[in-house]
Coordinates of C-alpha atoms in Angstrom, one line a residue:
X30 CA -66.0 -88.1 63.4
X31 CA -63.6 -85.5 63.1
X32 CA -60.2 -86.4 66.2
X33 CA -57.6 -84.1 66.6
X34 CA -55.0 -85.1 69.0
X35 CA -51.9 -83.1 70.5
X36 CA -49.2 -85.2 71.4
X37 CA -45.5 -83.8 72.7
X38 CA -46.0 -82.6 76.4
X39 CA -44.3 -82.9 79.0
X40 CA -42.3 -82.1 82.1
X41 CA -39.2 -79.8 81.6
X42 CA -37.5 -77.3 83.6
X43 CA -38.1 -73.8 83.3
X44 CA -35.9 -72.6 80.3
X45 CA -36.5 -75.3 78.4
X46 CA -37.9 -75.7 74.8
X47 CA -40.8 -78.1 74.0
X48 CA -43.1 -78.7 70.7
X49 CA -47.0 -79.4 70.8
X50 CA -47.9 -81.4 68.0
X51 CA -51.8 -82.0 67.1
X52 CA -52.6 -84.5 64.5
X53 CA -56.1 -83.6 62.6
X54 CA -58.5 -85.7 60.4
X55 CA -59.4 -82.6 58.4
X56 CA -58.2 -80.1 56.5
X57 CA -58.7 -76.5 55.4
X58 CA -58.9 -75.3 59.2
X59 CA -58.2 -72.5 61.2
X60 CA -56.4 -73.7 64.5
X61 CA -56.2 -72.4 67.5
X62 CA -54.2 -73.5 70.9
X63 CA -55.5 -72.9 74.5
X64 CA -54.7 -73.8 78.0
X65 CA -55.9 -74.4 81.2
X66 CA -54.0 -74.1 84.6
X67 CA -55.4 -75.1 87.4
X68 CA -58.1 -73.3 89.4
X69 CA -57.9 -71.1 86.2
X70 CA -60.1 -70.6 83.2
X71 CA -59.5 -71.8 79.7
X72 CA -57.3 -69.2 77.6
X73 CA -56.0 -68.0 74.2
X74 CA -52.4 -69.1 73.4
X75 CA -52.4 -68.6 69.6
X76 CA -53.9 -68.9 66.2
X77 CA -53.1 -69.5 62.9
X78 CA -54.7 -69.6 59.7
X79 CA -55.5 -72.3 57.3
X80 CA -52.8 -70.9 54.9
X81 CA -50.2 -70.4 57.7
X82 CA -50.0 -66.9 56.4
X83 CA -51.4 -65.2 59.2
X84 CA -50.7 -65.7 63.6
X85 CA -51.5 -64.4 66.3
X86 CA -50.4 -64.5 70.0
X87 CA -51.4 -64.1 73.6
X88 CA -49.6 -61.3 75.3
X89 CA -48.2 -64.0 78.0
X90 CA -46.5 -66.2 75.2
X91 CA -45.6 -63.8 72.4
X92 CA -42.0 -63.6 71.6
X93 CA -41.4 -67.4 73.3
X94 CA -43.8 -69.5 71.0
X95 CA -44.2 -70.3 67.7
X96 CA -47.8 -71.9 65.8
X97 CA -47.0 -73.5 62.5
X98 CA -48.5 -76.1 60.9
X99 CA -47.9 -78.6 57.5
X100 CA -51.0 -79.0 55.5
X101 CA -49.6 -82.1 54.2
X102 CA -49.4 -83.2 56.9
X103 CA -52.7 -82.2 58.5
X104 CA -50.8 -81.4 61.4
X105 CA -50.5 -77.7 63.7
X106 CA -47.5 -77.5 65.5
X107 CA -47.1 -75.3 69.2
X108 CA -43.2 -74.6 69.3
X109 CA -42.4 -73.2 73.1
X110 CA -39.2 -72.0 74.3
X111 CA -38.4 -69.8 77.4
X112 CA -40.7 -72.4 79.5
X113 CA -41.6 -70.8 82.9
X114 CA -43.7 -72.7 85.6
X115 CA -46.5 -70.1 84.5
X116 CA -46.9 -71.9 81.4
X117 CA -47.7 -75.1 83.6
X118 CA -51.1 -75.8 82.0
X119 CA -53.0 -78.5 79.7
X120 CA -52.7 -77.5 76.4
X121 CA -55.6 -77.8 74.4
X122 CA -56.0 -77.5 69.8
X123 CA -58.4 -76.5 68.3
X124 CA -60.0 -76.6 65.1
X125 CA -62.6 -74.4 63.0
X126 CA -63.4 -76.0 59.4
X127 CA -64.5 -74.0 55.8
X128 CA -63.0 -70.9 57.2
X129 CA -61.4 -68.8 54.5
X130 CA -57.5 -69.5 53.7
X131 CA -56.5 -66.2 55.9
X132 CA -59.5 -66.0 58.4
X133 CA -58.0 -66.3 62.2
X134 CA -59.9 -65.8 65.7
X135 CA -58.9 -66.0 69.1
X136 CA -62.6 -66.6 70.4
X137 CA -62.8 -70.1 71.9
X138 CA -66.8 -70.3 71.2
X139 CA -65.9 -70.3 67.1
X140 CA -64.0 -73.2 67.4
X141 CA -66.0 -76.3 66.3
X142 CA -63.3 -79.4 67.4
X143 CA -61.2 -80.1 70.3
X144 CA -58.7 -82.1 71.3
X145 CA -58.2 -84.0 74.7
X146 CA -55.2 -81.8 76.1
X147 CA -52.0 -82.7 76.9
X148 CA -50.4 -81.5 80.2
X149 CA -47.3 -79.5 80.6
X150 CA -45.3 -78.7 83.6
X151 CA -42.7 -76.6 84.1
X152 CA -40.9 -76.6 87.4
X153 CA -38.8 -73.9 88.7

């Protein structure tokens, strides 16, 4: 019964800043964010590890977004500036349990829980 739930979206104008929160009922996971635009396929945003030690980016966001997360909190966090109506999408967490503290993957298929998405829109 494992929920994870992203919370913080929105619509802003291109520019603008948001943060992507997603609350988990677990800990000691790898997490991952992905979005979907429409007509599009699901695709890598970013990663992070379980320690936080370790990220990694899509080509498309890297340099405007940020993944973090507080363990304490069990919660991953998807800081966006330099919003541009390309990034219109729903944004999707993800989580993969029992990894190692530094293990990261951008694969979608490793990923064990999802959340329910939360749209975005950014207008021009």
């Amino acid at each position: 019964q494992v929920q994870l739930v992203e919370s913080g979206g929105g619509l802003v104008q291109a520019g603008a800043s948001l943060r992507l929160s997603c609350a988990a009922s677990l800990s000691n996971y790898a997490m991952g964010w992905f979005r979907q635009a429409p007509g599009k396929e699901r695709e890598f945003v970013a990663a992070i590890s379980w320690s936080g030690d370790t990220t990694y980016y899509a080509d498309s966001v890297r340099g405007r977004f940020t993944i973090s997360r507080d363990n304490a909190k069990n919660t991953g966090y998807l800081q966006m500036s330099g919003l541009k109506p390309e990034d219109t999408a729903v944004y999707y967490c993800a989580a993969r349990p029992g990894t190692a503290r530094d293990y990261i993957t951008l694969y979608e298929y490793l990923y064990r829980y999802w959340g329910q998405g939360t749209q975005v829109t950014v207008s021009s």
